[in-house]
Amino acid sequence: MGCFFSNRRKAEKESQPEGGEERPKQYSWDQREKVDPKDYMFSGLKDETVGRLPGQVAGQQFLIQDCENCNIYIFDHSATITIDDCTNCVIFLGPVKGSVFFRNCRDCKCTLACQQFRVRDCRKLEVFLCCATQPIIESSTNIKFGCFQWYYPELAFQFKDAGLSIFNNTWSNVHDFTPVSGELNWSLLPEDAVVQDHVPLPTTEELKAVRVATEANRSIVPVSRGQRPKSSDESCLVVLFAGDYTIANARKLIDEMVGKGFFLVQTKEVSMKAEDAQRVFGEKAPDFLPLLNKGPVIALEFNGDGAVEGCQLIVNEIFNGTKVYTNGPYVPNLPAICTQPLPLLAHKSEELKLQNGEIYRCLRMRPNGKFLRRKYFFAFSQRRPGFRRHLSTPFLLLFYGEYNTEKRKMCINGIGWKSQRF
């Protein structure tokens, strides 16, 4: 009759090859497809247009070195890319899961997306960048940055394969490891710079098969102003919660706001904790906490006169029934009228301790000591108990409005969202 294990031993014996020789063990690394390094590098090229089509790199590492007067296009996602000793080249890199490292390069123009971006011992580079972390330059000069602006049908899926969010882009927040006193080693490209004038489309028949577009309204990555000076004192923060159509809703809102003349300053896709919600949403935080468990939120900052009211009108019109947070006087349950006495804020050098929910009146003064204008602020949240009252204080939401001296009431009619980051 036997047992189960006796039958198993019998089957194992029958499966052994004749002659009593044991089969060699197979390991996972033995079963991997052999990779030819030459398929993942461009080296020693001159006056050529070369590239890789979607699916040809498929997340592998890539190397570009010793190229001169070349146009190089990588229309696929990759692990890391290193670019060494290249001169006068045009380079496009699809989403890179890890780092892109330029070394000893000069006179190159690039468009690329990556997790980390670093430049060392380079000069005269122009980079249209999407970078999830702070770009870094070292021992380099005349490096110019612009916002990533590119489209082809496979690009959105390649961002997902590389684990990159199209909303996490710190392209203008550059850190220089080797600053020179009195000089600036990097700068921002003009806001009206045309990408195609710097990084032209490929001309070979093989690469022309990729349907590329460089218009801002078609770019996979939203085109933001970054750290350029703001055109208005009024900014608006919008938070969209995770759902089936969150990305599509964010893109639609951006298109509508930009179409009405407002500017997209920055975007962010992050997972929020309860303490983050309390800081950002204030009294409405309990209403939003269940939504935070569904996934990361998308935060958008718009700037322009009337941005808060304009954004709220668009949200009410096109997102009916969708939970969207917009800071401003239209947020439910925020006090629009206050009857408390108004403490006076003097000029901006005074040390203050703002309390949540209190109304303050601010006297702005001319250099000659005369009053310039009067505004009233509602302290909604604060970064720390005491700080110097200046409008760029991180995480300070200030509602302003008009004060009725007879009724000693203040009606909130606008907002100044003054935050360095989300």
Short mmCIF file of N, CA and C in Angstrom, two decimals, residues 265-396:
data_model
loop_
_atom_site.label_atom_id
_atom_site.label_comp_id
_atom_site.label_asym_id
_atom_site.label_seq_id
_atom_site.Cartn_x
_atom_site.Cartn_y
_atom_site.Cartn_z
N VAL A 265 1.82 77.38 -10.35
CA VAL A 265 3.11 77.63 -9.71
C VAL A 265 3.84 76.32 -9.45
N GLN A 266 3.17 75.36 -8.82
CA GLN A 266 3.80 74.09 -8.51
C GLN A 266 2.73 73.03 -8.26
N THR A 267 3.16 71.78 -8.34
CA THR A 267 2.26 70.65 -8.12
C THR A 267 2.95 69.66 -7.19
N LYS A 268 2.15 68.82 -6.56
CA LYS A 268 2.72 67.82 -5.65
C LYS A 268 1.76 66.66 -5.51
N GLU A 269 2.27 65.44 -5.52
CA GLU A 269 1.49 64.24 -5.20
C GLU A 269 2.11 63.59 -3.98
N VAL A 270 1.38 63.59 -2.87
CA VAL A 270 1.94 63.11 -1.60
C VAL A 270 0.89 62.34 -0.82
N SER A 271 1.37 61.50 0.07
CA SER A 271 0.49 60.84 1.04
C SER A 271 0.44 61.71 2.29
N MET A 272 -0.75 62.04 2.72
CA MET A 272 -0.92 62.93 3.87
C MET A 272 -1.26 62.14 5.12
N LYS A 273 -0.66 62.53 6.23
CA LYS A 273 -0.98 61.96 7.53
C LYS A 273 -2.00 62.84 8.24
N ALA A 274 -2.48 62.36 9.37
CA ALA A 274 -3.50 63.10 10.11
C ALA A 274 -3.01 64.47 10.53
N GLU A 275 -1.74 64.55 10.96
CA GLU A 275 -1.22 65.85 11.39
C GLU A 275 -1.07 66.81 10.21
N ASP A 276 -0.76 66.27 9.02
CA ASP A 276 -0.71 67.12 7.83
C ASP A 276 -2.10 67.67 7.51
N ALA A 277 -3.10 66.81 7.62
CA ALA A 277 -4.47 67.25 7.34
C ALA A 277 -4.92 68.33 8.31
N GLN A 278 -4.55 68.17 9.56
CA GLN A 278 -4.94 69.18 10.55
C GLN A 278 -4.30 70.52 10.24
N ARG A 279 -3.07 70.50 9.79
CA ARG A 279 -2.38 71.74 9.47
C ARG A 279 -2.95 72.41 8.23
N VAL A 280 -3.28 71.62 7.23
CA VAL A 280 -3.73 72.19 5.96
C VAL A 280 -5.23 72.50 5.97
N PHE A 281 -6.03 71.56 6.50
CA PHE A 281 -7.48 71.70 6.40
C PHE A 281 -8.13 72.34 7.63
N GLY A 282 -7.39 72.40 8.73
CA GLY A 282 -7.92 73.05 9.92
C GLY A 282 -9.16 72.36 10.45
N GLU A 283 -10.24 73.13 10.63
CA GLU A 283 -11.47 72.60 11.21
C GLU A 283 -12.13 71.54 10.33
N LYS A 284 -11.82 71.55 9.04
CA LYS A 284 -12.43 70.56 8.13
C LYS A 284 -11.65 69.26 8.09
N ALA A 285 -10.54 69.15 8.82
CA ALA A 285 -9.71 67.96 8.76
C ALA A 285 -10.48 66.67 9.02
N PRO A 286 -11.37 66.58 10.04
CA PRO A 286 -12.09 65.32 10.27
C PRO A 286 -12.91 64.86 9.06
N ASP A 287 -13.41 65.81 8.26
CA ASP A 287 -14.20 65.44 7.09
C ASP A 287 -13.35 64.80 6.01
N PHE A 288 -12.06 65.15 5.99
CA PHE A 288 -11.20 64.68 4.91
C PHE A 288 -10.35 63.47 5.30
N LEU A 289 -10.26 63.16 6.59
CA LEU A 289 -9.40 62.06 7.03
C LEU A 289 -9.74 60.73 6.36
N PRO A 290 -11.03 60.34 6.23
CA PRO A 290 -11.33 59.07 5.55
C PRO A 290 -10.85 59.04 4.10
N LEU A 291 -10.84 60.19 3.44
CA LEU A 291 -10.41 60.25 2.05
C LEU A 291 -8.91 60.06 1.91
N LEU A 292 -8.15 60.41 2.95
CA LEU A 292 -6.70 60.29 2.88
C LEU A 292 -6.25 58.84 2.86
N ASN A 293 -7.08 57.93 3.36
CA ASN A 293 -6.72 56.51 3.39
C ASN A 293 -6.80 55.86 2.02
N LYS A 294 -7.42 56.54 1.07
CA LYS A 294 -7.58 55.96 -0.27
C LYS A 294 -6.32 56.06 -1.11
N GLY A 295 -5.38 56.92 -0.71
CA GLY A 295 -4.16 57.07 -1.48
C GLY A 295 -3.64 58.49 -1.46
N PRO A 296 -2.57 58.75 -2.21
CA PRO A 296 -1.97 60.09 -2.22
C PRO A 296 -2.93 61.13 -2.77
N VAL A 297 -2.76 62.35 -2.29
CA VAL A 297 -3.53 63.49 -2.80
C VAL A 297 -2.68 64.24 -3.82
N ILE A 298 -3.34 64.99 -4.67
CA ILE A 298 -2.65 65.86 -5.62
C ILE A 298 -2.93 67.30 -5.22
N ALA A 299 -1.87 68.05 -4.97
CA ALA A 299 -2.00 69.45 -4.56
C ALA A 299 -1.50 70.35 -5.68
N LEU A 300 -2.25 71.40 -5.95
CA LEU A 300 -1.92 72.35 -7.01
C LEU A 300 -1.92 73.76 -6.43
N GLU A 301 -0.93 74.55 -6.79
CA GLU A 301 -0.92 75.96 -6.40
C GLU A 301 -1.07 76.83 -7.64
N PHE A 302 -2.09 77.67 -7.64
CA PHE A 302 -2.33 78.63 -8.72
C PHE A 302 -2.08 80.04 -8.19
N ASN A 303 -1.68 80.92 -9.10
CA ASN A 303 -1.41 82.31 -8.72
C ASN A 303 -2.06 83.25 -9.72
N GLY A 304 -2.50 84.39 -9.21
CA GLY A 304 -3.10 85.41 -10.06
C GLY A 304 -4.19 86.14 -9.31
N ASP A 305 -4.45 87.37 -9.70
CA ASP A 305 -5.53 88.13 -9.06
C ASP A 305 -6.86 87.42 -9.26
N GLY A 306 -7.57 87.16 -8.16
CA GLY A 306 -8.84 86.46 -8.23
C GLY A 306 -8.71 84.96 -8.36
N ALA A 307 -7.53 84.40 -8.05
CA ALA A 307 -7.31 82.97 -8.24
C ALA A 307 -8.22 82.12 -7.37
N VAL A 308 -8.46 82.55 -6.13
CA VAL A 308 -9.28 81.75 -5.22
C VAL A 308 -10.72 81.67 -5.72
N GLU A 309 -11.30 82.83 -6.01
CA GLU A 309 -12.68 82.85 -6.48
C GLU A 309 -12.81 82.14 -7.82
N GLY A 310 -11.87 82.41 -8.73
CA GLY A 310 -11.93 81.76 -10.04
C GLY A 310 -11.81 80.26 -9.94
N CYS A 311 -10.94 79.79 -9.07
CA CYS A 311 -10.76 78.35 -8.90
C CYS A 311 -12.01 77.71 -8.30
N GLN A 312 -12.60 78.37 -7.31
CA GLN A 312 -13.79 77.81 -6.69
C GLN A 312 -14.95 77.72 -7.68
N LEU A 313 -15.08 78.71 -8.53
CA LEU A 313 -16.14 78.68 -9.54
C LEU A 313 -15.94 77.52 -10.50
N ILE A 314 -14.70 77.29 -10.91
CA ILE A 314 -14.41 76.19 -11.83
C ILE A 314 -14.67 74.85 -11.14
N VAL A 315 -14.24 74.72 -9.88
CA VAL A 315 -14.46 73.48 -9.14
C VAL A 315 -15.94 73.18 -9.01
N ASN A 316 -16.73 74.20 -8.68
CA ASN A 316 -18.18 73.99 -8.54
C ASN A 316 -18.83 73.63 -9.86
N GLU A 317 -18.26 74.13 -10.95
CA GLU A 317 -18.87 73.92 -12.26
C GLU A 317 -18.55 72.55 -12.85
N ILE A 318 -17.29 72.13 -12.75
CA ILE A 318 -16.89 70.91 -13.46
C ILE A 318 -16.68 69.71 -12.55
N PHE A 319 -16.63 69.92 -11.21
CA PHE A 319 -16.41 68.81 -10.30
C PHE A 319 -17.59 68.64 -9.37
N ASN A 320 -18.77 68.79 -9.86
CA ASN A 320 -19.97 68.65 -9.03
C ASN A 320 -20.04 67.23 -8.47
N GLY A 321 -20.09 67.13 -7.13
CA GLY A 321 -20.16 65.82 -6.49
C GLY A 321 -18.81 65.22 -6.17
N THR A 322 -17.71 65.86 -6.61
CA THR A 322 -16.38 65.37 -6.32
C THR A 322 -15.80 66.15 -5.14
N LYS A 323 -15.20 65.42 -4.21
CA LYS A 323 -14.64 66.06 -3.02
C LYS A 323 -13.33 66.74 -3.38
N VAL A 324 -13.32 68.08 -3.33
CA VAL A 324 -12.13 68.87 -3.64
C VAL A 324 -11.99 69.93 -2.56
N TYR A 325 -10.76 70.10 -2.05
CA TYR A 325 -10.51 71.16 -1.07
C TYR A 325 -9.87 72.34 -1.78
N THR A 326 -10.44 73.52 -1.60
CA THR A 326 -9.88 74.75 -2.12
C THR A 326 -9.79 75.75 -0.98
N ASN A 327 -8.60 76.26 -0.71
CA ASN A 327 -8.51 77.23 0.38
C ASN A 327 -9.08 78.56 -0.08
N GLY A 328 -9.64 79.32 0.85
CA GLY A 328 -10.25 80.59 0.50
C GLY A 328 -11.52 80.79 1.29
N PRO A 329 -12.21 81.88 1.07
CA PRO A 329 -13.40 82.18 1.86
C PRO A 329 -14.58 81.28 1.56
N TYR A 330 -14.45 80.39 0.57
CA TYR A 330 -15.58 79.54 0.21
C TYR A 330 -15.53 78.19 0.92
N VAL A 331 -14.49 77.96 1.72
CA VAL A 331 -14.40 76.69 2.43
C VAL A 331 -15.45 76.66 3.53
N PRO A 332 -16.30 75.61 3.58
CA PRO A 332 -17.35 75.56 4.61
C PRO A 332 -16.78 75.59 6.01
N ASN A 333 -17.56 76.14 6.92
CA ASN A 333 -17.27 76.15 8.35
C ASN A 333 -16.08 77.02 8.74
N LEU A 334 -15.55 77.83 7.82
CA LEU A 334 -14.55 78.81 8.22
C LEU A 334 -15.28 80.11 8.53
N PRO A 335 -14.97 80.77 9.63
CA PRO A 335 -15.71 81.98 10.00
C PRO A 335 -15.52 83.09 8.99
N ALA A 336 -16.63 83.64 8.49
CA ALA A 336 -16.57 84.74 7.54
C ALA A 336 -16.77 86.08 8.22
N ILE A 337 -17.26 86.08 9.44
CA ILE A 337 -17.49 87.32 10.18
C ILE A 337 -16.93 87.17 11.58
N CYS A 338 -16.26 88.19 12.04
CA CYS A 338 -15.68 88.16 13.38
C CYS A 338 -16.03 89.44 14.11
N THR A 339 -16.41 89.32 15.36
CA THR A 339 -16.77 90.51 16.14
C THR A 339 -15.77 90.77 17.25
N GLN A 340 -14.63 90.06 17.24
CA GLN A 340 -13.64 90.27 18.27
C GLN A 340 -12.89 91.58 18.04
N PRO A 341 -12.36 92.21 19.10
CA PRO A 341 -11.48 93.36 18.91
C PRO A 341 -10.29 92.95 18.04
N LEU A 342 -9.79 93.87 17.27
CA LEU A 342 -8.73 93.56 16.33
C LEU A 342 -7.38 94.02 16.86
N PRO A 343 -6.50 93.10 17.25
CA PRO A 343 -5.15 93.49 17.65
C PRO A 343 -4.42 94.12 16.46
N LEU A 344 -3.56 95.06 16.74
CA LEU A 344 -2.86 95.78 15.68
C LEU A 344 -1.54 95.11 15.36
N LEU A 345 -1.28 94.89 14.07
CA LEU A 345 0.03 94.45 13.62
C LEU A 345 0.77 95.66 13.09
N ALA A 346 1.91 95.96 13.64
CA ALA A 346 2.69 97.10 13.16
C ALA A 346 3.54 96.67 11.97
N HIS A 347 4.63 97.35 11.73
CA HIS A 347 5.45 97.01 10.57
C HIS A 347 6.03 95.61 10.73
N LYS A 348 6.57 95.06 9.64
CA LYS A 348 6.84 93.63 9.57
C LYS A 348 8.03 93.16 10.41
N SER A 349 8.75 94.04 11.05
CA SER A 349 9.87 93.60 11.86
C SER A 349 9.46 93.21 13.28
N GLU A 350 8.18 93.43 13.61
CA GLU A 350 7.74 93.17 14.98
C GLU A 350 7.59 91.68 15.24
N GLU A 351 8.05 91.23 16.41
CA GLU A 351 7.88 89.84 16.80
C GLU A 351 6.44 89.61 17.25
N LEU A 352 5.81 88.54 16.73
CA LEU A 352 4.40 88.29 17.03
C LEU A 352 4.19 86.84 17.41
N LYS A 353 3.09 86.59 18.05
CA LYS A 353 2.62 85.24 18.30
C LYS A 353 1.18 85.17 17.82
N LEU A 354 0.99 84.72 16.59
CA LEU A 354 -0.36 84.65 16.04
C LEU A 354 -1.08 83.42 16.57
N GLN A 355 -2.34 83.57 16.87
CA GLN A 355 -3.15 82.48 17.37
C GLN A 355 -4.18 82.09 16.31
N ASN A 356 -4.39 80.80 16.15
CA ASN A 356 -5.39 80.33 15.19
C ASN A 356 -6.75 80.94 15.50
N GLY A 357 -7.43 81.40 14.46
CA GLY A 357 -8.77 81.90 14.62
C GLY A 357 -8.88 83.35 15.01
N GLU A 358 -7.77 84.04 15.22
CA GLU A 358 -7.84 85.44 15.60
C GLU A 358 -7.72 86.34 14.37
N ILE A 359 -8.35 87.50 14.47
CA ILE A 359 -8.29 88.50 13.41
C ILE A 359 -7.29 89.59 13.81
N TYR A 360 -6.46 89.98 12.87
CA TYR A 360 -5.49 91.04 13.12
C TYR A 360 -5.65 92.11 12.04
N ARG A 361 -5.37 93.33 12.38
CA ARG A 361 -5.33 94.38 11.37
C ARG A 361 -3.88 94.80 11.17
N CYS A 362 -3.52 95.01 9.95
CA CYS A 362 -2.13 95.27 9.60
C CYS A 362 -2.01 96.65 8.98
N LEU A 363 -1.11 97.45 9.49
CA LEU A 363 -0.82 98.76 8.92
C LEU A 363 0.48 98.66 8.14
N ARG A 364 0.38 98.74 6.83
CA ARG A 364 1.59 98.79 6.02
C ARG A 364 2.07 100.23 5.94
N MET A 365 3.35 100.43 6.08
CA MET A 365 3.86 101.79 6.19
C MET A 365 4.85 102.09 5.07
N ARG A 366 4.81 103.32 4.59
CA ARG A 366 5.79 103.80 3.63
C ARG A 366 7.13 104.00 4.34
N PRO A 367 8.22 104.12 3.57
CA PRO A 367 9.52 104.41 4.20
C PRO A 367 9.52 105.71 5.00
N ASN A 368 8.65 106.67 4.60
CA ASN A 368 8.62 107.94 5.33
C ASN A 368 7.77 107.87 6.60
N GLY A 369 7.21 106.70 6.88
CA GLY A 369 6.46 106.53 8.11
C GLY A 369 4.96 106.69 7.96
N LYS A 370 4.48 107.12 6.79
CA LYS A 370 3.05 107.29 6.60
C LYS A 370 2.42 105.97 6.19
N PHE A 371 1.11 105.83 6.48
CA PHE A 371 0.42 104.60 6.16
C PHE A 371 0.26 104.44 4.65
N LEU A 372 0.55 103.25 4.16
CA LEU A 372 0.37 102.95 2.74
C LEU A 372 -1.03 102.41 2.48
N ARG A 373 -1.44 101.44 3.23
CA ARG A 373 -2.79 100.89 3.12
C ARG A 373 -3.06 100.05 4.36
N ARG A 374 -4.28 99.62 4.50
CA ARG A 374 -4.66 98.84 5.68
C ARG A 374 -5.33 97.56 5.22
N LYS A 375 -4.90 96.45 5.77
CA LYS A 375 -5.52 95.16 5.48
C LYS A 375 -5.73 94.41 6.79
N TYR A 376 -6.61 93.43 6.73
CA TYR A 376 -6.94 92.66 7.92
C TYR A 376 -6.70 91.18 7.61
N PHE A 377 -6.10 90.49 8.55
CA PHE A 377 -5.71 89.12 8.31
C PHE A 377 -6.33 88.19 9.35
N PHE A 378 -6.74 87.02 8.87
CA PHE A 378 -7.25 85.97 9.74
C PHE A 378 -6.19 84.87 9.82
N ALA A 379 -5.63 84.64 11.00
CA ALA A 379 -4.57 83.65 11.17
C ALA A 379 -5.21 82.26 11.23
N PHE A 380 -5.04 81.47 10.18
CA PHE A 380 -5.70 80.17 10.09
C PHE A 380 -4.80 79.05 10.58
N SER A 381 -3.54 79.11 10.27
CA SER A 381 -2.60 78.10 10.75
C SER A 381 -1.23 78.73 10.82
N GLN A 382 -0.34 78.06 11.56
CA GLN A 382 0.98 78.64 11.74
C GLN A 382 2.00 77.52 11.85
N ARG A 383 3.24 77.86 11.55
CA ARG A 383 4.29 76.86 11.58
C ARG A 383 4.83 76.64 13.00
N ARG A 384 4.97 77.71 13.75
CA ARG A 384 5.45 77.61 15.11
C ARG A 384 4.85 78.74 15.94
N PRO A 385 4.90 78.65 17.26
CA PRO A 385 4.21 79.63 18.10
C PRO A 385 4.65 81.06 17.86
N GLY A 386 5.91 81.32 17.63
CA GLY A 386 6.35 82.70 17.43
C GLY A 386 7.19 82.83 16.18
N PHE A 387 6.98 83.87 15.42
CA PHE A 387 7.79 84.10 14.22
C PHE A 387 7.64 85.56 13.81
N ARG A 388 8.54 86.00 12.96
CA ARG A 388 8.43 87.35 12.43
C ARG A 388 7.30 87.37 11.40
N ARG A 389 6.43 88.36 11.50
CA ARG A 389 5.30 88.43 10.60
C ARG A 389 5.75 88.97 9.25
N HIS A 390 6.00 88.05 8.33
CA HIS A 390 6.25 88.47 6.97
C HIS A 390 5.49 87.52 6.05
N LEU A 391 5.11 87.99 4.89
CA LEU A 391 4.11 87.27 4.11
C LEU A 391 4.62 85.98 3.50
N SER A 392 5.93 85.73 3.53
CA SER A 392 6.44 84.49 2.96
C SER A 392 6.67 83.42 4.02
N THR A 393 6.14 83.62 5.22
CA THR A 393 6.30 82.63 6.27
C THR A 393 5.69 81.30 5.84
N PRO A 394 6.45 80.19 5.88
CA PRO A 394 5.89 78.91 5.45
C PRO A 394 4.67 78.51 6.27
N PHE A 395 3.71 77.91 5.59
CA PHE A 395 2.53 77.32 6.20
C PHE A 395 1.62 78.33 6.90
N LEU A 396 1.68 79.60 6.51
CA LEU A 396 0.80 80.59 7.11
C LEU A 396 -0.29 80.95 6.12
#
